[in-house]
């Protein structure tokens, strides 16, 4: 058996097209095009690539690119003042602080200055709290992109055995909460989990975000299960994920790396920015 490949690139395009339609509707209804303020501090080459892709996707969807760049030696006060200015600016619908920031800066203190209704990365404690309580709010882009992959590919979550590997604030924890919100029975694994393979084999839905190339092999996978590989690693042979390619012989459905979860993350950033703009402009939700 060879797993059906879940095409994240194609699904992300559908989401981006929906967002572009939503932006056009907002403007046609008398609103203003959403403005996305990406904030880059320093010149980390990987961050520069991520930011460039986000800015391109933002303008392609008809949004206004309000990118901000501070030099790598900017101090905490300067970075905080920039975020405060963006927070107060009505042209800014969403603020995204690109992480990691240079080591002399405190990222948590900077994130805390982003108002919850402009927090399009869903990383503030306010939005994390809303998610934990199952109340509406802006959700972190990567796990909410995984939820869209499930929905667009007919993956049944209600009552399903779901296992998430990794408990980061960015991916694993919100992923588990989103699955719980949809009535999956969720197990959250981490580096101290005893017998990871045994726990993972229970999963009808397995989401892997551990940051270890090839951590999950065929013996971790329930035959016919759905496997989502969030991991992304640059190796000599190109990009790879946390899931070994041999898993495709056991799983029923599998996301590739590249072309799986990655494109969904940017698409969901756009979706969050549109949601934020609608709310800030009092134009409700679609
Ligand atoms: P992270 O903050 O490093 O968290 C990794 C998690 O994996 C931790 O909770 C850790 O457990 C757990 N872990 C580590 N080794 C393990 C093991 N042997 N068995 C079980 N669990 C283990 O990473 P992250 O930010 O969540 O990112 C994870 C991966 O996803 C990375 O490869 C990252 O590049 C990728 N990523 C991709 C996207 C995308 O758009 N495609 C977005 C975000 C992240 P402890 O808590 O016990 O340490």
Tab-separated table of C-alpha atoms and ligand atoms in Angstrom:
chain	number	residue	atom	x	y	z
A	1	UNK	CA	0.000	0.000	0.000
A	2	UNK	CA	1.201	3.501	-0.716
A	3	UNK	CA	-0.302	6.412	1.218
A	4	UNK	CA	-2.448	9.031	-0.457
A	5	UNK	CA	-0.442	12.241	-0.474
A	6	UNK	CA	-2.171	15.241	1.107
A	7	UNK	CA	-1.261	18.121	-1.181
A	8	UNK	CA	-0.685	21.130	1.081
A	9	UNK	CA	0.357	23.330	-1.815
A	10	UNK	CA	-2.947	22.875	-3.628
A	11	UNK	CA	-4.998	23.275	-0.424
A	12	UNK	CA	-3.049	26.404	0.511
A	13	UNK	CA	-3.849	27.885	-2.893
A	14	UNK	CA	-7.574	27.309	-2.270
A	15	UNK	CA	-7.288	29.083	1.098
A	16	UNK	CA	-5.314	31.976	-0.416
A	17	UNK	CA	-7.901	32.340	-3.196
A	18	UNK	CA	-10.711	32.396	-0.593
A	19	UNK	CA	-8.827	35.065	1.352
A	20	UNK	CA	-8.336	37.154	-1.815
A	21	UNK	CA	-12.105	36.929	-2.463
A	22	UNK	CA	-12.756	37.947	1.157
A	23	UNK	CA	-10.438	40.966	0.835
A	24	UNK	CA	-12.227	42.071	-2.342
A	25	UNK	CA	-15.614	41.682	-0.600
A	26	UNK	CA	-14.423	43.701	2.395
A	27	UNK	CA	-13.260	46.536	0.168
A	28	UNK	CA	-16.431	46.379	-1.973
A	29	UNK	CA	-18.497	46.667	1.216
A	30	UNK	CA	-16.758	49.960	2.063
A	31	UNK	CA	-14.006	48.544	4.286
A	32	UNK	CA	-10.253	48.967	3.937
A	33	UNK	CA	-7.879	46.306	2.619
A	34	UNK	CA	-6.241	44.477	5.575
A	35	UNK	CA	-2.736	45.681	6.418
A	36	UNK	CA	-0.126	43.164	7.576
A	37	UNK	CA	2.867	44.487	9.514
A	38	UNK	CA	5.605	41.873	9.498
A	39	UNK	CA	8.429	42.880	11.841
A	40	UNK	CA	11.955	41.656	11.190
A	41	UNK	CA	14.769	42.514	13.598
A	42	UNK	CA	18.245	41.814	12.227
A	43	UNK	CA	19.352	40.031	9.064
A	44	UNK	CA	19.003	36.307	9.725
A	45	UNK	CA	18.957	34.816	6.188
A	46	UNK	CA	16.299	32.146	6.950
A	47	UNK	CA	14.033	34.766	8.557
A	48	UNK	CA	14.521	37.049	5.552
A	49	UNK	CA	13.270	34.257	3.247
A	50	UNK	CA	10.226	33.560	5.467
A	51	UNK	CA	9.379	37.268	5.633
A	52	UNK	CA	9.758	37.712	1.867
A	53	UNK	CA	7.330	34.832	1.241
A	54	UNK	CA	4.801	36.220	3.738
A	55	UNK	CA	4.970	39.709	2.210
A	56	UNK	CA	4.524	38.335	-1.323
A	57	UNK	CA	1.513	36.256	-0.299
A	58	UNK	CA	0.039	39.274	1.500
A	59	UNK	CA	0.137	41.553	-1.558
A	60	UNK	CA	-1.004	38.711	-3.868
A	61	UNK	CA	-4.162	38.433	-1.724
A	62	UNK	CA	-4.842	42.176	-2.127
A	63	UNK	CA	-3.634	43.134	1.352
A	64	UNK	CA	-1.377	46.067	2.195
A	65	UNK	CA	2.220	45.197	3.023
A	66	UNK	CA	3.261	47.291	6.052
A	67	UNK	CA	6.585	45.517	6.647
A	68	UNK	CA	8.979	46.956	9.263
A	69	UNK	CA	12.687	46.219	9.576
A	70	UNK	CA	14.904	47.111	12.527
A	71	UNK	CA	18.693	46.654	12.583
A	72	UNK	CA	20.043	43.647	14.514
A	73	UNK	CA	21.458	45.942	17.236
A	74	UNK	CA	18.102	47.612	17.961
A	75	UNK	CA	17.459	47.668	21.726
A	76	UNK	CA	14.387	46.412	23.581
A	77	UNK	CA	12.931	49.922	23.964
A	78	UNK	CA	13.171	50.623	20.227
A	79	UNK	CA	11.538	47.307	19.319
A	80	UNK	CA	8.820	47.821	21.948
A	81	UNK	CA	8.123	51.333	20.666
A	82	UNK	CA	7.725	50.015	17.118
A	83	UNK	CA	5.213	47.380	18.237
A	84	UNK	CA	3.313	50.003	20.275
A	85	UNK	CA	3.113	52.270	17.226
A	86	UNK	CA	1.777	49.419	15.045
A	87	UNK	CA	-0.682	48.449	17.801
A	88	UNK	CA	-2.129	51.965	17.775
A	89	UNK	CA	-2.196	52.372	13.971
A	90	UNK	CA	-5.686	51.738	12.506
A	91	UNK	CA	-4.134	50.842	9.112
A	92	UNK	CA	-2.508	47.804	10.742
A	93	UNK	CA	-4.820	44.774	10.991
A	94	UNK	CA	-2.168	42.248	11.932
A	95	UNK	CA	1.295	42.295	13.521
A	96	UNK	CA	3.712	39.418	13.052
A	97	UNK	CA	7.002	39.491	14.954
A	98	UNK	CA	9.394	37.174	13.104
A	99	UNK	CA	11.089	34.791	15.541
A	100	UNK	CA	13.781	34.232	16.626
A	101	UNK	CA	14.736	37.809	17.520
A	102	UNK	CA	18.418	38.625	18.266
A	103	UNK	CA	19.524	37.080	21.578
A	104	UNK	CA	19.847	40.394	23.458
A	105	UNK	CA	16.075	40.949	23.066
A	106	UNK	CA	13.247	39.431	25.131
A	107	UNK	CA	10.757	37.975	22.610
A	108	UNK	CA	8.035	37.277	25.208
A	109	UNK	CA	8.026	40.891	26.369
A	110	UNK	CA	7.701	42.043	22.737
A	111	UNK	CA	4.920	39.537	21.926
A	112	UNK	CA	3.057	40.708	25.049
A	113	UNK	CA	2.737	44.196	23.522
A	114	UNK	CA	0.809	42.911	20.497
A	115	UNK	CA	-2.936	43.461	21.070
A	116	UNK	CA	-4.834	40.129	20.982
A	117	UNK	CA	-7.020	41.342	18.099
A	118	UNK	CA	-3.936	42.055	15.925
A	119	UNK	CA	-2.052	38.898	16.986
A	120	UNK	CA	-2.259	37.097	13.627
A	121	UNK	CA	0.326	34.506	14.718
A	122	UNK	CA	-1.947	33.562	17.660
A	123	UNK	CA	1.020	33.543	20.041
A	124	UNK	CA	-0.034	35.989	22.772
A	125	UNK	CA	-1.097	34.605	26.134
A	126	UNK	CA	-4.544	36.146	25.566
A	127	UNK	CA	-5.139	34.122	22.397
A	128	UNK	CA	-3.552	30.992	23.906
A	129	UNK	CA	-5.941	31.384	26.868
A	130	UNK	CA	-8.965	31.765	24.599
A	131	UNK	CA	-7.948	28.605	22.735
A	132	UNK	CA	-7.426	26.722	26.016
A	133	UNK	CA	-10.957	27.706	27.053
A	134	UNK	CA	-12.418	26.809	23.644
A	135	UNK	CA	-13.450	30.425	22.996
A	136	UNK	CA	-13.074	32.262	19.662
A	137	UNK	CA	-9.744	33.968	19.025
A	138	UNK	CA	-6.866	34.080	16.546
A	139	UNK	CA	-5.274	30.625	16.356
A	140	UNK	CA	-1.585	29.806	15.663
A	141	UNK	CA	-1.130	29.451	11.896
A	142	UNK	CA	0.585	26.049	11.621
A	143	UNK	CA	-1.873	23.971	13.685
A	144	UNK	CA	-4.887	25.756	12.215
A	145	UNK	CA	-3.463	24.965	8.763
A	146	UNK	CA	-3.317	21.295	9.754
A	147	UNK	CA	-7.006	21.476	10.738
A	148	UNK	CA	-7.849	22.815	7.278
A	149	UNK	CA	-5.915	19.916	5.714
A	150	UNK	CA	-8.033	17.477	7.749
A	151	UNK	CA	-11.271	19.151	6.750
A	152	UNK	CA	-10.465	19.536	3.072
A	153	UNK	CA	-9.330	15.893	2.831
A	154	UNK	CA	-12.267	14.357	4.676
A	155	UNK	CA	-10.315	13.187	7.736
A	156	UNK	CA	-12.843	12.258	10.435
A	157	UNK	CA	-11.875	13.769	13.811
A	158	UNK	CA	-14.985	13.240	15.928
A	159	UNK	CA	-14.107	10.522	18.460
A	160	UNK	CA	-10.874	9.673	16.607
A	161	UNK	CA	-7.698	8.598	18.420
A	162	UNK	CA	-5.312	11.515	17.788
A	163	UNK	CA	-1.672	11.629	18.866
A	164	UNK	CA	0.438	14.789	18.711
A	165	UNK	CA	4.224	14.470	19.042
A	166	UNK	CA	5.725	17.703	20.454
A	167	UNK	CA	4.288	20.152	22.987
A	168	UNK	CA	5.660	23.522	21.866
A	169	UNK	CA	3.607	26.674	22.334
A	170	UNK	CA	3.903	27.269	18.585
A	171	UNK	CA	2.687	23.894	17.303
A	172	UNK	CA	2.136	20.892	19.598
A	173	UNK	CA	0.030	22.406	22.405
A	174	UNK	CA	-2.363	24.417	20.217
A	175	UNK	CA	-2.588	21.418	17.838
A	176	UNK	CA	-3.755	19.191	20.695
A	177	UNK	CA	-6.283	21.822	21.798
A	178	UNK	CA	-7.690	22.268	18.293
A	179	UNK	CA	-8.116	18.496	17.955
A	180	UNK	CA	-9.806	18.376	21.353
A	181	UNK	CA	-12.140	21.191	20.283
A	182	UNK	CA	-13.227	18.883	17.441
A	183	UNK	CA	-13.882	15.990	19.834
A	184	UNK	CA	-10.858	13.841	19.016
A	185	UNK	CA	-9.418	11.781	21.878
A	186	UNK	CA	-6.015	13.421	22.169
A	187	UNK	CA	-2.678	12.164	23.506
A	188	UNK	CA	0.218	14.624	23.646
A	189	UNK	CA	3.745	13.137	23.480
A	190	UNK	CA	7.076	14.790	24.278
A	191	UNK	CA	10.712	13.952	24.911
A	192	UNK	CA	9.894	12.152	28.177
A	193	UNK	CA	7.187	9.923	26.674
A	194	UNK	CA	7.875	6.236	27.362
A	195	UNK	CA	7.644	4.006	24.263
A	196	UNK	CA	6.765	6.624	21.679
A	197	UNK	CA	6.182	3.990	18.974
A	198	UNK	CA	3.600	2.187	21.063
A	199	UNK	CA	1.665	5.399	21.789
A	200	UNK	CA	1.835	6.614	18.181
A	201	UNK	CA	0.580	3.282	16.811
A	202	UNK	CA	-2.798	3.975	18.471
A	203	UNK	CA	-3.288	7.051	16.319
A	204	UNK	CA	-5.893	7.225	13.604
A	205	UNK	CA	-4.535	10.775	13.254
A	206	UNK	CA	-0.841	11.381	14.014
A	207	UNK	CA	0.638	14.905	13.953
A	208	UNK	CA	4.409	15.083	14.337
A	209	UNK	CA	6.153	18.308	15.395
A	210	UNK	CA	9.278	17.212	17.258
A	211	UNK	CA	11.985	18.817	15.140
A	212	UNK	CA	13.948	15.552	14.726
A	213	UNK	CA	14.502	14.311	11.161
A	214	UNK	CA	13.068	10.828	10.558
A	215	UNK	CA	11.929	10.368	14.200
A	216	UNK	CA	8.763	8.597	13.099
A	217	UNK	CA	9.236	5.341	11.198
A	218	UNK	CA	6.810	2.694	9.904
A	219	UNK	CA	6.702	0.992	13.330
A	220	UNK	CA	5.199	4.202	14.827
A	221	UNK	CA	2.254	4.225	12.455
A	222	UNK	CA	-1.139	2.550	12.577
A	223	UNK	CA	-1.881	0.916	9.207
A	224	UNK	CA	-4.181	3.196	7.228
A	225	UNK	CA	-3.771	6.131	9.655
A	226	UNK	CA	-3.401	9.780	8.657
A	227	UNK	CA	0.082	11.196	9.285
A	228	UNK	CA	0.849	14.922	9.283
A	229	UNK	CA	4.525	15.857	9.211
A	230	UNK	CA	5.092	19.362	10.573
A	231	UNK	CA	8.877	18.998	10.846
A	232	UNK	CA	11.113	20.761	8.393
A	233	UNK	CA	14.856	20.242	8.046
A	234	UNK	CA	17.369	21.357	5.466
A	235	UNK	CA	19.603	18.339	4.750
A	236	UNK	CA	22.229	17.713	2.076
A	237	UNK	CA	19.657	16.003	-0.147
A	238	UNK	CA	17.069	18.810	0.247
A	239	UNK	CA	14.196	19.406	2.671
A	240	UNK	CA	12.859	16.595	4.855
A	241	UNK	CA	10.494	16.226	7.791
A	242	UNK	CA	10.217	14.359	11.092
A	243	UNK	CA	8.617	11.373	9.335
A	244	UNK	CA	10.673	8.757	7.498
A	245	UNK	CA	9.679	8.249	3.857
A	246	UNK	CA	9.074	4.504	4.503
A	247	UNK	CA	5.956	5.521	6.459
A	248	UNK	CA	4.159	5.951	3.129
A	249	UNK	CA	3.985	2.115	2.936
A	250	UNK	CA	1.942	1.943	6.158
A	251	UNK	CA	-0.051	5.183	6.438
A	252	UNK	CA	-3.321	5.762	4.616
A	253	UNK	CA	-2.672	9.469	4.099
A	254	UNK	CA	0.524	11.470	4.507
A	255	UNK	CA	1.708	15.066	4.062
A	256	UNK	CA	4.924	15.491	2.066
A	257	UNK	CA	7.876	17.735	2.996
A	258	UNK	CA	8.093	20.101	1.222
A	259	UNK	CA	4.578	20.838	-0.037
A	260	UNK	CA	2.567	19.698	2.994
A	261	UNK	CA	2.124	21.770	6.135
A	262	UNK	CA	4.579	24.551	5.178
A	263	UNK	CA	2.411	26.260	2.521
A	264	UNK	CA	-0.596	26.068	4.862
A	265	UNK	CA	1.171	28.162	7.506
A	266	UNK	CA	1.401	31.223	5.248
A	267	UNK	CA	-2.132	30.693	3.929
A	268	UNK	CA	-3.477	30.700	7.503
A	269	UNK	CA	-1.518	33.858	8.309
A	270	UNK	CA	-3.455	35.554	5.506
A	271	UNK	CA	-6.741	34.062	6.745
A	272	UNK	CA	-6.024	35.349	10.267
A	273	UNK	CA	-5.152	38.806	8.928
A	274	UNK	CA	-8.461	38.972	7.063
A	275	UNK	CA	-10.354	37.824	10.180
A	276	UNK	CA	-8.563	40.483	12.261
A	277	UNK	CA	-9.315	43.210	9.694
A	278	UNK	CA	-12.998	42.298	9.575
A	279	UNK	CA	-13.285	42.397	13.347
A	280	UNK	CA	-11.319	45.646	13.694
A	281	UNK	CA	-13.493	47.281	11.025
A	282	UNK	CA	-16.700	45.943	12.551
A	283	UNK	CA	-17.467	44.021	9.370
A	284	UNK	CA	-18.182	40.692	11.138
A	285	UNK	CA	-17.070	37.298	9.895
A	286	UNK	CA	-17.986	35.401	6.812
B	1	LIG	P1	10.296	22.771	19.480
B	1	LIG	O1	9.840	24.035	20.131
B	1	LIG	O2	11.731	22.418	19.450
B	1	LIG	O3	9.488	21.573	20.195
B	1	LIG	C1	9.785	20.244	19.913
B	1	LIG	C2	8.908	19.346	20.754
B	1	LIG	O4	9.203	17.999	20.405
B	1	LIG	C3	9.125	19.480	22.252
B	1	LIG	O5	7.898	19.510	22.923
B	1	LIG	C4	9.911	18.235	22.613
B	1	LIG	O6	9.635	17.708	23.895
B	1	LIG	C5	9.415	17.238	21.578
B	1	LIG	N1	10.409	16.194	21.337
B	1	LIG	C6	11.723	16.342	21.136
B	1	LIG	N2	12.305	15.132	20.991
B	1	LIG	C7	11.329	14.216	21.117
B	1	LIG	C8	11.305	12.795	21.077
B	1	LIG	N3	12.426	12.078	20.896
B	1	LIG	N4	10.134	12.169	21.247
B	1	LIG	C9	8.994	12.879	21.434
B	1	LIG	N5	8.960	14.232	21.476
B	1	LIG	C10	10.112	14.886	21.322
B	1	LIG	O7	9.799	22.704	17.968
B	1	LIG	P2	8.540	23.372	17.208
B	1	LIG	O8	8.717	24.849	17.132
B	1	LIG	O9	7.259	22.826	17.736
B	1	LIG	O10	8.803	22.772	15.746
B	1	LIG	C11	8.830	21.389	15.496
B	1	LIG	C12	9.221	21.148	14.056
B	1	LIG	O11	8.246	21.725	13.208
B	1	LIG	C13	10.554	21.775	13.644
B	1	LIG	O12	11.166	20.933	12.688
B	1	LIG	C14	10.133	23.082	12.987
B	1	LIG	O13	11.083	23.520	12.030
B	1	LIG	C15	8.853	22.641	12.315
B	1	LIG	N6	7.913	23.720	12.060
B	1	LIG	C16	7.361	23.774	10.819
B	1	LIG	C17	6.415	24.728	10.528
B	1	LIG	C18	5.826	24.740	9.166
B	1	LIG	O14	5.213	25.727	8.787
B	1	LIG	N7	5.940	23.647	8.413
B	1	LIG	C19	6.018	25.662	11.490
B	1	LIG	C20	6.576	25.570	12.780
B	1	LIG	C21	7.523	24.584	13.054
B	1	LIG	P3	9.998	18.481	25.271
B	1	LIG	O15	8.922	19.537	25.433
B	1	LIG	O16	9.909	17.419	26.303
B	1	LIG	O17	11.358	19.069	25.093
